[in-house]
PDB file of C-alpha atoms in Angstrom:
ATOM      1  CA  UNK A 240       0.043   0.023  -0.049  1.00  0.00           C
ATOM      2  CA  UNK A 241       1.126   3.444  -0.912  1.00  0.00           C
ATOM      3  CA  UNK A 242      -0.347   5.072   2.167  1.00  0.00           C
ATOM      4  CA  UNK A 243       1.438   7.475   4.353  1.00  0.00           C
ATOM      5  CA  UNK A 244       1.726   6.329   7.958  1.00  0.00           C
ATOM      6  CA  UNK A 245      -0.225   9.337   9.381  1.00  0.00           C
ATOM      7  CA  UNK A 246      -3.181   8.424   7.058  1.00  0.00           C
ATOM      8  CA  UNK A 247      -3.514   4.834   8.075  1.00  0.00           C
ATOM      9  CA  UNK A 248      -5.650   5.981  11.149  1.00  0.00           C
ATOM     10  CA  UNK A 249      -8.040   7.375   8.871  1.00  0.00           C
ATOM     11  CA  UNK A 250      -8.316   4.534   6.381  1.00  0.00           C
ATOM     12  CA  UNK A 251      -8.866   1.984   9.229  1.00  0.00           C
ATOM     13  CA  UNK A 252     -11.549   3.815  11.111  1.00  0.00           C
ATOM     14  CA  UNK A 253     -15.327   3.005  11.200  1.00  0.00           C
ATOM     15  CA  UNK A 254     -17.297   5.445   9.342  1.00  0.00           C
ATOM     16  CA  UNK A 255     -21.008   6.313   9.776  1.00  0.00           C
ATOM     17  CA  UNK A 256     -23.383   8.982   8.480  1.00  0.00           C
ATOM     18  CA  UNK A 257     -25.425  11.034  10.912  1.00  0.00           C
ATOM     19  CA  UNK A 258     -27.833  13.726  10.693  1.00  0.00           C
ATOM     20  CA  UNK A 259     -27.067  17.296  12.142  1.00  0.00           C
ATOM     21  CA  UNK A 260     -29.876  18.736  13.986  1.00  0.00           C
ATOM     22  CA  UNK A 261     -30.876  22.466  14.599  1.00  0.00           C
ATOM     23  CA  UNK A 262     -28.819  22.719  17.756  1.00  0.00           C
ATOM     24  CA  UNK A 263     -25.607  21.325  15.775  1.00  0.00           C
ATOM     25  CA  UNK A 264     -25.785  17.836  17.592  1.00  0.00           C
ATOM     26  CA  UNK A 265     -26.004  14.412  16.464  1.00  0.00           C
ATOM     27  CA  UNK A 266     -26.186  10.978  18.301  1.00  0.00           C
ATOM     28  CA  UNK A 267     -23.373   8.370  17.836  1.00  0.00           C
ATOM     29  CA  UNK A 268     -23.169   5.240  20.133  1.00  0.00           C
ATOM     30  CA  UNK A 269     -25.613   6.556  22.843  1.00  0.00           C
ATOM     31  CA  UNK A 270     -23.737   9.729  23.093  1.00  0.00           C
ATOM     32  CA  UNK A 271     -24.821  13.313  21.920  1.00  0.00           C
ATOM     33  CA  UNK A 272     -22.024  14.810  19.906  1.00  0.00           C
ATOM     34  CA  UNK A 273     -22.096  18.757  19.788  1.00  0.00           C
ATOM     35  CA  UNK A 274     -20.351  20.483  16.983  1.00  0.00           C
ATOM     36  CA  UNK A 275     -18.840  23.923  17.858  1.00  0.00           C
ATOM     37  CA  UNK A 276     -20.422  26.882  16.190  1.00  0.00           C
ATOM     38  CA  UNK A 277     -18.575  28.527  13.284  1.00  0.00           C
ATOM     39  CA  UNK A 278     -19.164  29.374   9.553  1.00  0.00           C
ATOM     40  CA  UNK A 279     -18.595  25.783   8.249  1.00  0.00           C
ATOM     41  CA  UNK A 280     -20.983  24.106  10.924  1.00  0.00           C
ATOM     42  CA  UNK A 281     -23.823  26.352  10.555  1.00  0.00           C
ATOM     43  CA  UNK A 282     -24.398  25.354   6.950  1.00  0.00           C
ATOM     44  CA  UNK A 283     -24.561  21.616   8.172  1.00  0.00           C
ATOM     45  CA  UNK A 284     -27.916  22.001   9.775  1.00  0.00           C
ATOM     46  CA  UNK A 285     -30.210  19.456   8.494  1.00  0.00           C
ATOM     47  CA  UNK A 286     -27.388  17.578   6.437  1.00  0.00           C
ATOM     48  CA  UNK A 287     -25.516  14.316   7.127  1.00  0.00           C
ATOM     49  CA  UNK A 288     -21.779  14.277   8.470  1.00  0.00           C
ATOM     50  CA  UNK A 289     -19.232  11.457   8.714  1.00  0.00           C
ATOM     51  CA  UNK A 290     -18.340  10.274  12.007  1.00  0.00           C
ATOM     52  CA  UNK A 291     -15.205   8.275  12.301  1.00  0.00           C
ATOM     53  CA  UNK A 292     -14.206   6.154  15.100  1.00  0.00           C
ATOM     54  CA  UNK A 293     -10.599   5.834  15.187  1.00  0.00           C
ATOM     55  CA  UNK A 294      -8.921   2.502  16.299  1.00  0.00           C
ATOM     56  CA  UNK A 295      -7.732   4.180  19.614  1.00  0.00           C
ATOM     57  CA  UNK A 296     -11.352   5.021  20.519  1.00  0.00           C
ATOM     58  CA  UNK A 297     -11.224   8.778  19.292  1.00  0.00           C
ATOM     59  CA  UNK A 298     -14.232  10.279  17.454  1.00  0.00           C
ATOM     60  CA  UNK A 299     -13.832  12.643  14.587  1.00  0.00           C
ATOM     61  CA  UNK A 300     -16.642  14.503  12.855  1.00  0.00           C
ATOM     62  CA  UNK A 301     -15.939  15.190   9.174  1.00  0.00           C
ATOM     63  CA  UNK A 302     -17.973  17.246   6.428  1.00  0.00           C
ATOM     64  CA  UNK A 303     -16.660  16.940   2.789  1.00  0.00           C
ATOM     65  CA  UNK A 304     -13.308  15.597   4.263  1.00  0.00           C
ATOM     66  CA  UNK A 305     -12.808  18.401   6.675  1.00  0.00           C
ATOM     67  CA  UNK A 306     -12.387  17.492  10.359  1.00  0.00           C
ATOM     68  CA  UNK A 307     -14.927  19.600  12.486  1.00  0.00           C
ATOM     69  CA  UNK A 308     -14.333  20.793  16.128  1.00  0.00           C
ATOM     70  CA  UNK A 309     -16.777  18.977  18.325  1.00  0.00           C
ATOM     71  CA  UNK A 310     -17.296  17.585  21.935  1.00  0.00           C
ATOM     72  CA  UNK A 311     -19.157  14.876  23.443  1.00  0.00           C
ATOM     73  CA  UNK A 312     -22.117  16.137  25.431  1.00  0.00           C
ATOM     74  CA  UNK A 313     -22.660  14.428  28.818  1.00  0.00           C
ATOM     75  CA  UNK A 314     -25.902  15.030  30.484  1.00  0.00           C
ATOM     76  CA  UNK A 315     -24.522  14.113  33.852  1.00  0.00           C
ATOM     77  CA  UNK A 316     -22.380  17.236  33.688  1.00  0.00           C
ATOM     78  CA  UNK A 317     -25.336  19.435  33.401  1.00  0.00           C
ATOM     79  CA  UNK A 318     -26.724  18.264  36.704  1.00  0.00           C
ATOM     80  CA  UNK A 319     -26.402  20.930  39.499  1.00  0.00           C
ATOM     81  CA  UNK A 320     -25.363  19.617  43.041  1.00  0.00           C
ATOM     82  CA  UNK A 321     -26.087  21.298  46.325  1.00  0.00           C
ATOM     83  CA  UNK A 322     -22.389  21.739  46.766  1.00  0.00           C
ATOM     84  CA  UNK A 323     -22.219  23.642  43.407  1.00  0.00           C
ATOM     85  CA  UNK A 324     -24.925  26.152  44.524  1.00  0.00           C
ATOM     86  CA  UNK A 325     -23.646  29.338  45.693  1.00  0.00           C
ATOM     87  CA  UNK A 326     -25.588  31.821  48.027  1.00  0.00           C
ATOM     88  CA  UNK A 327     -27.143  34.560  46.040  1.00  0.00           C
ATOM     89  CA  UNK A 328     -27.484  37.379  48.381  1.00  0.00           C
ATOM     90  CA  UNK A 329     -30.131  39.308  46.438  1.00  0.00           C
ATOM     91  CA  UNK A 330     -32.325  36.130  45.736  1.00  0.00           C
ATOM     92  CA  UNK A 331     -32.159  35.357  49.458  1.00  0.00           C
ATOM     93  CA  UNK A 332     -33.239  38.776  50.483  1.00  0.00           C
ATOM     94  CA  UNK A 333     -36.208  38.650  47.996  1.00  0.00           C
ATOM     95  CA  UNK A 334     -37.170  35.179  49.417  1.00  0.00           C
ATOM     96  CA  UNK A 335     -37.072  36.521  53.058  1.00  0.00           C
ATOM     97  CA  UNK A 336     -39.284  39.334  52.083  1.00  0.00           C
ATOM     98  CA  UNK A 337     -41.791  37.210  50.500  1.00  0.00           C
ATOM     99  CA  UNK A 338     -41.704  34.829  53.695  1.00  0.00           C
ATOM    100  CA  UNK A 339     -42.430  37.771  55.850  1.00  0.00           C
ATOM    101  CA  UNK A 340     -45.531  38.866  53.569  1.00  0.00           C
ATOM    102  CA  UNK A 341     -46.939  35.444  53.762  1.00  0.00           C
ATOM    103  CA  UNK A 342     -46.656  35.318  57.599  1.00  0.00           C
ATOM    104  CA  UNK A 343     -48.409  38.797  57.872  1.00  0.00           C
ATOM    105  CA  UNK A 344     -51.272  37.652  55.598  1.00  0.00           C
ATOM    106  CA  UNK A 345     -54.401  36.231  57.490  1.00  0.00           C
ATOM    107  CA  UNK A 346     -54.740  32.535  57.514  1.00  0.00           C
ATOM    108  CA  UNK A 347     -56.562  31.126  54.653  1.00  0.00           C
ATOM    109  CA  UNK A 348     -60.441  30.569  55.449  1.00  0.00           C
ATOM    110  CA  UNK A 349     -61.375  26.929  56.481  1.00  0.00           C
ATOM    111  CA  UNK A 350     -63.258  25.334  53.968  1.00  0.00           C
ATOM    112  CA  UNK A 351     -65.634  22.449  54.961  1.00  0.00           C
ATOM    113  CA  UNK A 352     -65.705  19.337  52.592  1.00  0.00           C
ATOM    114  CA  UNK A 353     -69.039  18.743  50.887  1.00  0.00           C
ATOM    115  CA  UNK A 354     -69.430  15.566  52.996  1.00  0.00           C
ATOM    116  CA  UNK A 355     -69.417  17.641  56.057  1.00  0.00           C
ATOM    117  CA  UNK A 356     -71.924  20.070  54.818  1.00  0.00           C
ATOM    118  CA  UNK A 357     -74.211  17.330  53.809  1.00  0.00           C
ATOM    119  CA  UNK A 358     -73.978  15.653  57.455  1.00  0.00           C
ATOM    120  CA  UNK A 359     -74.850  19.001  58.976  1.00  0.00           C
ATOM    121  CA  UNK A 360     -77.978  19.491  56.827  1.00  0.00           C
ATOM    122  CA  UNK A 361     -79.240  15.984  57.783  1.00  0.00           C
ATOM    123  CA  UNK A 362     -78.580  16.708  61.500  1.00  0.00           C
ATOM    124  CA  UNK A 363     -80.375  20.036  61.170  1.00  0.00           C
ATOM    125  CA  UNK A 364     -83.281  18.357  59.335  1.00  0.00           C
ATOM    126  CA  UNK A 365     -83.607  15.585  62.098  1.00  0.00           C
ATOM    127  CA  UNK A 366     -83.667  18.156  64.907  1.00  0.00           C
ATOM    128  CA  UNK A 367     -86.100  20.238  62.941  1.00  0.00           C
ATOM    129  CA  UNK A 368     -88.240  17.019  62.882  1.00  0.00           C
ATOM    130  CA  UNK A 369     -87.716  16.487  66.602  1.00  0.00           C
ATOM    131  CA  UNK A 370     -88.845  20.019  67.440  1.00  0.00           C
ATOM    132  CA  UNK A 371     -91.966  19.700  65.313  1.00  0.00           C
ATOM    133  CA  UNK A 372     -93.006  16.469  67.056  1.00  0.00           C
ATOM    134  CA  UNK A 373     -92.632  18.127  70.729  1.00  0.00           C
TER     135      UNK A 373
END
């Protein structure tokens, strides 16, 4: 073979075509791959790109033979933990004010369930019948 040693990885890679969505992502092997936004990738929305999996496990996305900058999107990186949340002084002041306003407000009126209302009417009707008998 008259192939340069640097190009052997490109020759022996697994290639697959994937559809690029509106947000410049596509799925490959249960991973979402996000293309970086640039002039070349903006024109790829709604088109197919080549995904090359190299023998060493690297993934390379190509369009018309040009390698595109991309990153694998991990949804677990998007989770916010309690340790990662920092105190927002402005937000805490607003929440404290809202709590004070709620405590100042009158307690909500007590609402009887329909079944309790019906029971009371039956008792009142029975008492009226007893009074009429006397």
